[in-house]
XYZ file of C-alpha atoms in Angstrom:
578
model
C 69.820 157.945 166.431
C 70.496 159.997 163.349
C 70.533 158.177 160.050
C 69.855 161.057 157.744
C 72.346 163.714 156.716
C 75.888 162.442 156.674
C 78.785 164.282 158.225
C 81.605 165.480 156.072
C 83.976 163.334 158.110
C 81.862 160.236 158.782
C 80.224 158.273 155.998
C 76.566 157.338 156.420
C 75.767 153.747 157.277
C 72.930 152.138 155.376
C 72.455 149.355 157.943
C 72.858 151.541 161.006
C 69.457 150.687 162.465
C 70.336 147.019 162.554
C 73.231 147.719 164.932
C 71.497 150.299 167.083
C 71.544 150.245 170.863
C 68.946 148.002 172.544
C 66.169 149.829 174.268
C 66.904 150.314 177.945
C 64.406 149.507 180.673
C 65.529 152.469 182.703
C 62.434 154.425 181.890
C 62.095 158.015 180.880
C 65.073 160.239 180.390
C 64.141 162.106 183.545
C 65.151 159.050 185.562
C 68.419 158.320 183.756
C 70.342 159.644 186.750
C 69.000 156.931 189.087
C 71.250 154.092 187.806
C 74.267 156.404 187.825
C 73.664 157.446 191.439
C 73.004 153.861 192.471
C 76.224 152.637 190.874
C 78.131 155.557 192.382
C 76.877 154.603 195.838
C 77.667 150.924 195.275
C 81.213 151.734 194.157
C 81.861 153.923 197.185
C 80.366 151.299 199.486
C 82.704 148.636 198.089
C 85.923 150.676 198.028
C 85.756 153.196 200.872
C 86.487 150.609 203.606
C 89.920 149.983 202.045
C 90.974 153.604 201.616
C 93.446 153.461 204.503
C 95.317 150.363 203.323
C 99.084 150.364 203.012
C 100.845 150.776 199.696
C 101.868 147.458 198.181
C 102.966 145.615 195.032
C 104.035 148.203 192.410
C 102.419 151.172 194.162
C 105.838 152.555 195.222
C 107.064 152.814 191.619
C 104.145 155.062 190.691
C 104.482 157.134 193.862
C 108.234 157.658 193.556
C 107.769 158.700 189.939
C 105.065 161.158 190.996
C 107.321 162.616 193.684
C 110.056 163.093 191.097
C 107.566 164.687 188.690
C 106.784 167.358 191.289
C 110.428 168.498 191.087
C 111.073 167.650 187.433
C 107.754 167.628 185.558
C 109.328 167.006 182.131
C 111.606 164.204 183.286
C 109.416 161.611 185.038
C 111.993 158.804 185.106
C 115.182 160.773 185.651
C 116.232 159.087 188.895
C 117.672 155.782 190.102
C 116.100 153.080 192.230
C 117.140 149.711 193.656
C 114.118 147.552 192.807
C 115.649 144.401 191.326
C 118.579 143.693 193.687
C 120.792 146.499 192.375
C 120.460 150.202 191.644
C 119.357 151.094 188.104
C 117.776 154.022 186.250
C 114.042 154.206 186.792
C 113.610 154.250 183.007
C 115.036 150.702 182.991
C 112.949 149.501 185.932
C 109.443 150.706 185.140
C 107.450 149.134 182.330
C 104.537 151.572 182.346
C 104.079 155.051 180.854
C 103.855 157.994 183.248
C 100.278 159.349 183.041
C 99.171 157.655 186.291
C 102.100 159.198 188.129
C 101.187 162.629 186.747
C 97.702 162.079 188.147
C 99.176 161.154 191.545
C 101.415 164.231 191.504
C 98.454 166.473 190.695
C 96.220 164.880 193.332
C 98.918 164.989 196.015
C 99.275 168.728 195.522
C 95.779 169.123 196.966
C 95.314 166.127 199.296
C 98.848 165.089 200.295
C 100.798 161.855 200.016
C 99.199 159.726 202.715
C 97.709 156.337 201.972
C 94.137 157.422 202.583
C 94.500 160.632 200.565
C 95.822 158.875 197.464
C 93.386 155.970 197.697
C 90.520 158.449 197.904
C 91.918 160.251 194.861
C 91.828 156.934 192.977
C 88.140 156.554 193.697
C 87.485 158.928 190.789
C 88.935 156.606 188.092
C 87.098 153.665 189.688
C 83.800 155.555 189.656
C 84.366 156.676 186.074
C 85.050 153.052 185.153
C 81.867 151.644 186.706
C 79.640 154.412 185.340
C 81.263 154.059 181.935
C 80.617 150.323 181.930
C 76.930 151.018 182.568
C 76.750 153.505 179.714
C 78.637 151.217 177.337
C 76.499 148.220 178.324
C 73.330 150.123 177.386
C 74.429 149.670 173.792
C 74.614 145.892 174.039
C 71.962 144.825 176.519
C 68.624 145.776 178.034
C 70.115 145.072 181.478
C 73.044 147.497 181.723
C 72.761 147.813 185.500
C 73.160 144.053 185.855
C 76.254 144.165 183.655
C 77.796 147.004 185.672
C 77.028 145.355 189.029
C 78.420 142.020 187.855
C 81.655 143.751 186.853
C 81.902 145.845 190.020
C 81.571 142.736 192.190
C 84.389 140.810 190.514
C 87.586 140.197 192.511
C 89.574 141.615 189.576
C 87.975 145.044 189.776
C 87.506 145.457 193.522
C 91.043 144.415 194.439
C 92.670 146.311 191.554
C 90.762 149.460 192.469
C 92.257 149.322 195.987
C 95.701 150.199 194.605
C 97.246 153.357 193.168
C 98.498 151.525 190.093
C 97.573 152.274 186.512
C 95.153 149.489 185.605
C 91.705 150.836 186.644
C 92.569 154.277 185.263
C 93.677 152.811 181.938
C 90.470 150.785 181.706
C 88.274 153.777 182.600
C 89.816 155.778 179.754
C 89.445 152.728 177.471
C 85.721 152.391 178.272
C 84.912 156.071 177.715
C 86.940 156.085 174.497
C 84.805 153.187 173.235
C 81.618 155.000 174.300
C 82.557 158.144 172.404
C 83.583 156.134 169.351
C 80.263 154.299 169.210
C 78.279 157.465 169.783
C 80.352 159.265 167.167
C 79.497 156.598 164.619
C 75.828 156.616 165.600
C 75.402 160.395 165.535
C 77.901 160.970 162.714
C 79.633 163.640 164.808
C 83.339 163.838 164.140
C 83.973 165.646 167.426
C 83.094 162.423 169.267
C 85.566 160.438 167.190
C 88.275 163.017 167.860
C 87.541 162.919 171.602
C 87.640 159.127 171.494
C 91.060 159.216 169.818
C 92.331 161.517 172.565
C 91.074 159.154 175.262
C 92.660 156.174 173.520
C 95.930 158.102 173.520
C 95.547 158.877 177.227
C 94.730 155.235 177.922
C 97.866 154.081 176.098
C 99.977 156.606 178.034
C 98.508 155.225 181.255
C 99.306 151.622 180.358
C 100.581 150.486 176.988
C 97.816 147.905 176.652
C 95.415 150.810 176.114
C 96.682 150.983 172.521
C 94.981 147.623 171.882
C 91.729 149.542 171.558
C 92.950 150.863 168.177
C 92.827 147.522 166.290
C 89.698 146.521 168.225
C 87.752 149.608 167.145
C 89.193 149.349 163.642
C 87.919 145.765 163.266
C 84.511 146.706 164.674
C 84.072 149.780 162.501
C 85.255 148.050 159.345
C 82.795 145.210 159.993
C 80.053 147.779 160.473
C 80.903 150.185 157.623
C 82.372 147.551 155.306
C 84.784 150.091 153.872
C 87.593 152.416 154.853
C 86.769 156.091 155.023
C 87.611 159.146 157.081
C 86.913 157.469 160.434
C 90.169 155.523 160.085
C 92.238 158.703 160.301
C 91.184 159.272 163.895
C 92.644 155.937 164.943
C 96.050 157.064 163.683
C 96.334 159.720 166.420
C 97.242 157.279 169.231
C 99.702 155.528 166.926
C 101.412 158.803 166.015
C 101.606 159.880 169.673
C 103.106 156.563 170.757
C 105.711 156.782 167.987
C 106.531 160.299 169.152
C 106.707 159.076 172.761
C 109.112 156.345 171.693
C 111.450 158.806 169.946
C 111.217 161.312 172.802
C 112.051 158.793 175.517
C 114.853 157.368 173.387
C 116.369 160.829 173.204
C 115.964 161.529 176.936
C 116.809 158.103 178.413
C 118.870 156.496 175.672
C 116.246 153.894 174.797
C 112.605 154.004 173.803
C 110.422 153.006 176.740
C 107.771 151.279 174.632
C 110.262 148.905 173.003
C 111.972 148.438 176.372
C 108.682 147.198 177.825
C 108.249 144.838 174.872
C 111.766 143.445 175.283
C 111.218 143.055 179.039
C 108.098 140.984 178.442
C 109.784 138.860 175.801
C 112.877 138.190 177.923
C 110.856 137.279 181.004
C 108.652 134.932 178.983
C 111.737 133.184 177.648
C 113.203 132.984 181.144
C 110.196 131.268 182.697
C 110.243 128.500 180.045
C 106.569 127.690 180.551
C 104.867 125.809 177.716
C 101.950 127.326 175.803
C 99.691 124.608 177.163
C 100.622 125.521 180.724
C 100.142 129.226 180.112
C 96.743 128.520 178.547
C 95.549 126.518 181.546
C 96.906 128.984 184.096
C 95.318 131.872 182.177
C 91.988 130.028 182.201
C 92.371 129.657 185.963
C 93.104 133.370 186.381
C 90.235 134.314 184.087
C 87.735 132.111 185.901
C 88.777 133.425 189.292
C 88.881 137.050 188.160
C 85.468 136.918 186.462
C 83.820 135.043 189.320
C 80.205 135.808 188.213
C 80.733 133.666 185.109
C 81.353 130.713 187.429
C 78.596 131.388 189.958
C 76.007 132.094 187.248
C 76.908 128.995 185.207
C 73.654 127.144 186.177
C 71.690 129.983 184.527
C 73.899 130.106 181.436
C 74.439 126.501 180.424
C 72.656 123.164 180.388
C 73.568 120.435 182.870
C 75.290 118.488 180.111
C 77.406 121.492 179.145
C 78.354 122.122 182.776
C 79.300 118.455 183.230
C 81.518 118.504 180.129
C 83.236 121.742 181.194
C 83.813 120.365 184.701
C 85.277 117.156 183.278
C 87.589 119.099 180.978
C 88.718 121.405 183.787
C 89.285 118.399 186.059
C 91.590 116.799 183.518
C 93.368 120.113 183.011
C 93.817 120.510 186.775
C 95.437 117.070 186.965
C 97.874 118.090 184.226
C 98.777 121.241 186.171
C 98.969 119.714 189.652
C 101.024 116.696 188.533
C 103.426 118.738 186.426
C 102.398 117.116 183.152
C 102.639 120.532 181.482
C 105.805 122.629 181.737
C 104.980 125.383 184.212
C 108.345 127.142 184.184
C 111.417 127.520 186.348
C 109.616 128.758 189.460
C 106.030 127.514 189.304
C 107.332 124.107 188.211
C 110.217 123.860 190.674
C 110.415 120.979 193.194
C 109.950 123.495 196.035
C 106.757 124.816 194.447
C 105.338 121.317 193.949
C 106.225 120.358 197.523
C 104.524 123.451 198.918
C 101.396 122.921 196.802
C 101.206 119.223 197.668
C 100.850 120.144 201.337
C 97.530 121.819 200.472
C 96.559 119.851 197.360
C 92.831 119.323 198.255
C 92.155 123.065 198.624
C 94.263 124.049 195.624
C 92.975 121.350 193.267
C 89.274 122.014 194.011
C 89.672 125.721 193.384
C 91.776 125.080 190.291
C 89.043 122.882 188.776
C 86.397 125.533 189.464
C 88.474 128.433 188.151
C 89.452 126.666 184.926
C 85.766 125.804 184.415
C 84.939 129.489 184.933
C 87.546 130.482 182.360
C 86.088 128.007 179.874
C 82.651 129.516 180.538
C 83.900 133.012 179.697
C 85.422 131.987 176.370
C 82.347 129.928 175.529
C 80.125 132.928 176.262
C 82.022 135.110 173.799
C 82.069 132.434 171.094
C 78.407 131.425 171.461
C 77.288 135.071 171.514
C 79.040 135.686 168.188
C 77.722 132.464 166.648
C 74.201 133.451 167.637
C 74.249 137.120 166.598
C 77.003 137.398 163.959
C 76.899 141.177 163.942
C 79.526 143.872 164.608
C 78.530 144.146 168.283
C 79.063 140.451 168.969
C 82.297 140.566 166.951
C 83.490 143.474 169.082
C 82.858 141.516 172.305
C 84.470 138.362 170.919
C 87.633 140.153 169.812
C 87.750 142.054 173.109
C 87.754 138.828 175.141
C 89.888 136.663 172.863
C 92.444 139.419 172.230
C 92.878 140.137 175.941
C 93.147 136.408 176.674
C 95.803 135.997 173.979
C 97.849 138.884 175.351
C 97.653 137.555 178.913
C 98.536 133.983 178.021
C 101.178 134.399 175.331
C 102.483 137.986 175.169
C 102.596 139.380 178.692
C 105.638 138.724 180.877
C 103.510 136.861 183.417
C 99.942 135.707 183.870
C 98.268 138.016 186.358
C 94.891 139.531 187.159
C 96.077 142.993 186.105
C 96.304 141.753 182.508
C 92.971 139.913 182.789
C 91.193 143.049 184.072
C 90.733 144.719 180.635
C 88.421 141.939 179.447
C 86.209 141.963 182.577
C 83.769 144.631 181.243
C 83.185 142.513 178.137
C 82.484 139.510 180.371
C 79.867 141.464 182.322
C 78.148 142.562 179.118
C 78.185 139.011 177.756
C 76.673 137.726 181.000
C 73.859 140.294 180.807
C 73.148 139.419 177.164
C 73.054 135.707 177.947
C 70.829 136.173 181.007
C 68.385 138.170 178.881
C 67.860 135.099 176.711
C 67.414 132.865 179.749
C 65.045 135.317 181.427
C 62.593 135.130 178.538
C 61.721 131.532 179.452
C 62.445 131.602 183.169
C 60.438 131.024 186.324
C 59.659 133.613 188.964
C 62.681 132.482 190.983
C 65.108 133.297 188.172
C 65.840 136.929 189.069
C 66.147 136.310 192.853
C 68.510 133.410 192.144
C 70.681 135.556 189.873
C 70.696 138.327 192.458
C 71.733 135.840 195.153
C 74.621 134.590 192.986
C 75.828 138.178 192.501
C 75.595 138.805 196.246
C 77.733 135.721 196.889
C 80.232 137.008 194.317
C 80.312 140.397 196.028
C 80.868 138.848 199.445
C 83.731 136.724 198.095
C 85.318 139.723 196.352
C 85.113 141.917 199.448
C 86.494 139.074 201.542
C 89.454 138.815 199.180
C 89.938 142.590 199.166
C 90.050 142.497 202.945
C 92.619 139.676 202.851
C 94.719 141.582 200.305
C 94.504 144.673 202.513
C 95.555 142.653 205.558
C 98.573 141.386 203.629
C 99.554 144.931 202.623
C 99.058 146.256 206.147
C 101.063 143.381 207.623
C 104.063 144.401 205.521
C 103.749 147.960 206.843
C 103.589 146.565 210.384
C 106.673 144.441 209.768
C 108.649 147.463 208.586
C 107.562 149.366 211.684
C 108.646 146.490 213.957
C 112.033 146.301 212.244
C 112.453 150.034 212.787
C 111.589 149.693 216.473
C 113.969 146.783 217.018
C 116.850 148.585 215.266
C 116.143 152.045 216.685
C 119.262 154.119 217.190
C 121.188 152.328 214.443
C 121.634 154.234 211.213
C 123.052 151.248 209.337
C 119.956 149.205 208.496
C 119.570 147.454 205.152
C 116.853 145.167 203.834
C 116.030 142.706 201.081
C 112.834 142.629 199.050
C 110.821 145.385 197.443
C 107.130 146.262 196.999
C 105.472 147.732 200.088
C 108.253 146.474 202.354
C 110.775 148.564 200.461
C 108.513 151.616 200.511
C 108.054 151.590 204.277
C 111.602 150.533 205.137
C 112.936 153.443 203.079
C 110.461 155.778 204.778
C 112.145 154.790 208.074
C 115.582 155.600 206.630
C 116.743 152.050 205.810
C 118.464 151.326 202.504
C 117.898 148.479 200.046
C 120.667 145.885 199.977
C 122.615 146.049 196.713
C 123.705 142.567 195.668
C 126.131 143.964 193.102
C 127.766 146.515 195.405
C 127.148 145.463 199.037
C 127.894 148.266 201.469
C 127.152 146.540 204.747
C 129.658 146.146 207.550
C 129.842 144.002 210.705
C 127.336 145.317 213.210
C 124.853 146.481 210.581
C 121.300 145.178 210.608
C 119.775 143.349 207.654
C 116.003 142.759 207.475
C 114.837 139.883 205.245
C 111.298 138.790 204.333
C 111.085 135.114 203.424
C 108.749 132.181 202.856
C 109.018 128.597 201.598
C 109.208 129.381 197.903
C 109.272 133.081 197.041
C 110.944 135.349 197.980
C 113.728 132.783 198.301
C 114.960 132.205 201.847
C 118.505 133.567 201.659
C 118.971 134.162 205.383
C 121.583 131.356 205.537
C 123.872 133.422 203.295
C 124.375 136.017 206.037
C 126.246 135.308 209.273
C 125.250 136.915 212.528
C 122.745 136.892 215.360
C 119.176 136.475 214.168
C 115.785 137.550 215.450
C 112.647 136.237 213.772
C 109.361 138.065 213.333
C 106.234 136.093 212.532
C 102.977 137.907 211.818
C 99.876 135.691 211.607
C 97.320 136.159 208.828
C 93.683 135.977 209.895
C 91.751 136.466 206.660
C 91.433 132.762 205.703
C 92.011 133.900 202.131
C 95.035 135.133 200.225
C 95.951 136.865 196.993
C 99.664 136.191 197.509
C 100.715 132.870 198.991
C 103.433 130.684 197.540
C 102.417 127.772 199.768
C 98.835 127.902 198.464
C 99.819 128.576 194.846
C 98.088 131.968 194.786
C 99.508 134.999 192.997
C 97.071 137.758 192.113
C 99.850 140.012 190.815
C 102.085 137.460 189.070
C 102.248 133.730 188.399
C 105.929 133.052 189.070
C 105.022 130.274 191.478
C 101.243 130.466 191.163
C 98.440 128.625 189.410
C 95.536 130.464 191.092
C 94.738 134.184 191.229
C 93.753 133.819 194.897
C 92.774 131.109 197.312
C 90.503 130.483 200.266
C 91.876 128.537 203.191
C 94.306 128.855 206.111
C 97.127 131.231 205.199
C 100.671 130.796 206.579
C 102.141 133.595 208.633
C 104.340 136.313 207.153
C 107.933 135.736 208.234
C 110.840 138.144 208.585
C 114.343 137.890 209.967
C 116.542 140.636 211.433
C 120.223 139.710 211.260
C 122.958 141.608 213.105
C 125.818 140.980 210.710
C 128.952 139.362 212.119
C 132.562 139.501 210.912
């Protein structure tokens, strides 16, 4: 690390040595490639089995945008889509910037548009993310491989990386931007700071949350330098680009897309009417389930007394949630939701207690690390975790794992730092026990990824069955969106428009339904009915209203996922009568 001659753009730091990167146990520089290759292999081993899964959740929005970009590269959202019950401009529907869709369009030019081709293309951002976490963790801990493995084996990362959505790509750009910023400060090379600013900009244009790295790096650097100087100018580049993006999209689409996303989140938060206490507890549940290693490694992180207190607190919190003593909102707190959850209350309540305890463990890790170290590095990790938690709980339109994902790398680094302290006074069984806990976490995460894949594939199967049963009829409509909409439209069916219905007697209408959400509206349509029921075999679920699980949103959910018997997927085909 250079501490001598100062750059003309970066002021020297008198206390730089105090904040330098911990020495790594990786050995000589000639063997630096070994951890990278090992993590590359581990990432491929975890994700390759799911490369043929069906598109699901918000995947179609990114794919349709990419397909439009191929024809109109400067107008990514210049088309209409029926996603929320009626047709609307895509610029009103999507709440994400277009960089991921540009990546899909570029990849599809070489590999095609099939599920496997695009999932394989998204292995590159996932690999960049895991390798970047290792490199970033080398700054904070002597066990960077442990940090990277702990993060890779979380349900949040493995399941998110099985999609073609923007979250892993945004986080990969975020991580490498932080790496370049730190290395730019250490080496006093302005080119690194400029490259970091470009990656922050790219991260923000992949998902708006990427812009949160600007205040995070500003707070870290100010705490480290203790004064403003030329480094601050680099952090203005993402801000300027986002302002330009806002004015450009306002000119093209009639409204700025960044402010539209902010208004969408605010309006949805107001609509759900959930109390801050409820959102805090549900976010703790999502955090604990998403960062599963923090729960499984708790015996190595905390004393028995601390674990007992956290378990007691999470038990009380779970009672408040399960009994409706906190205002959960219009859907999660509805009588139908409570009735469905009460059918499975033992499974749900046990997992809720554990997940809230895991969330408490994560926040306690960040706070205790800062109280112990009180340096810019520990401040950076604390603000990273607390800021992401605050956004998920109080600013985002819903609590979901996609908004928890950005803090997962910080959790892995905090776990590695904490385990270092415990390892100094440990027995010979310490490392094997930690390794076993990580293996259990990996097995659980892969199990959940398989269940999520089964759910996505079941929707594709349902669309195919509907097509077979209505073959020869060109007038087929359907309700619902996500993967069901994608595959139904690929078979030539059209989404039902609630504002301007265009169905006639004799047309077919396909409807997915369950006990709580999507709402069972089949009784609103008269005609002959054929039911389709597809059993789920995974004994785990990331999306089950009956079990209170919602990995992708918490409309009716209090858990990010659940283990237990999963109800079948149900669909109805109605031949409309007069």
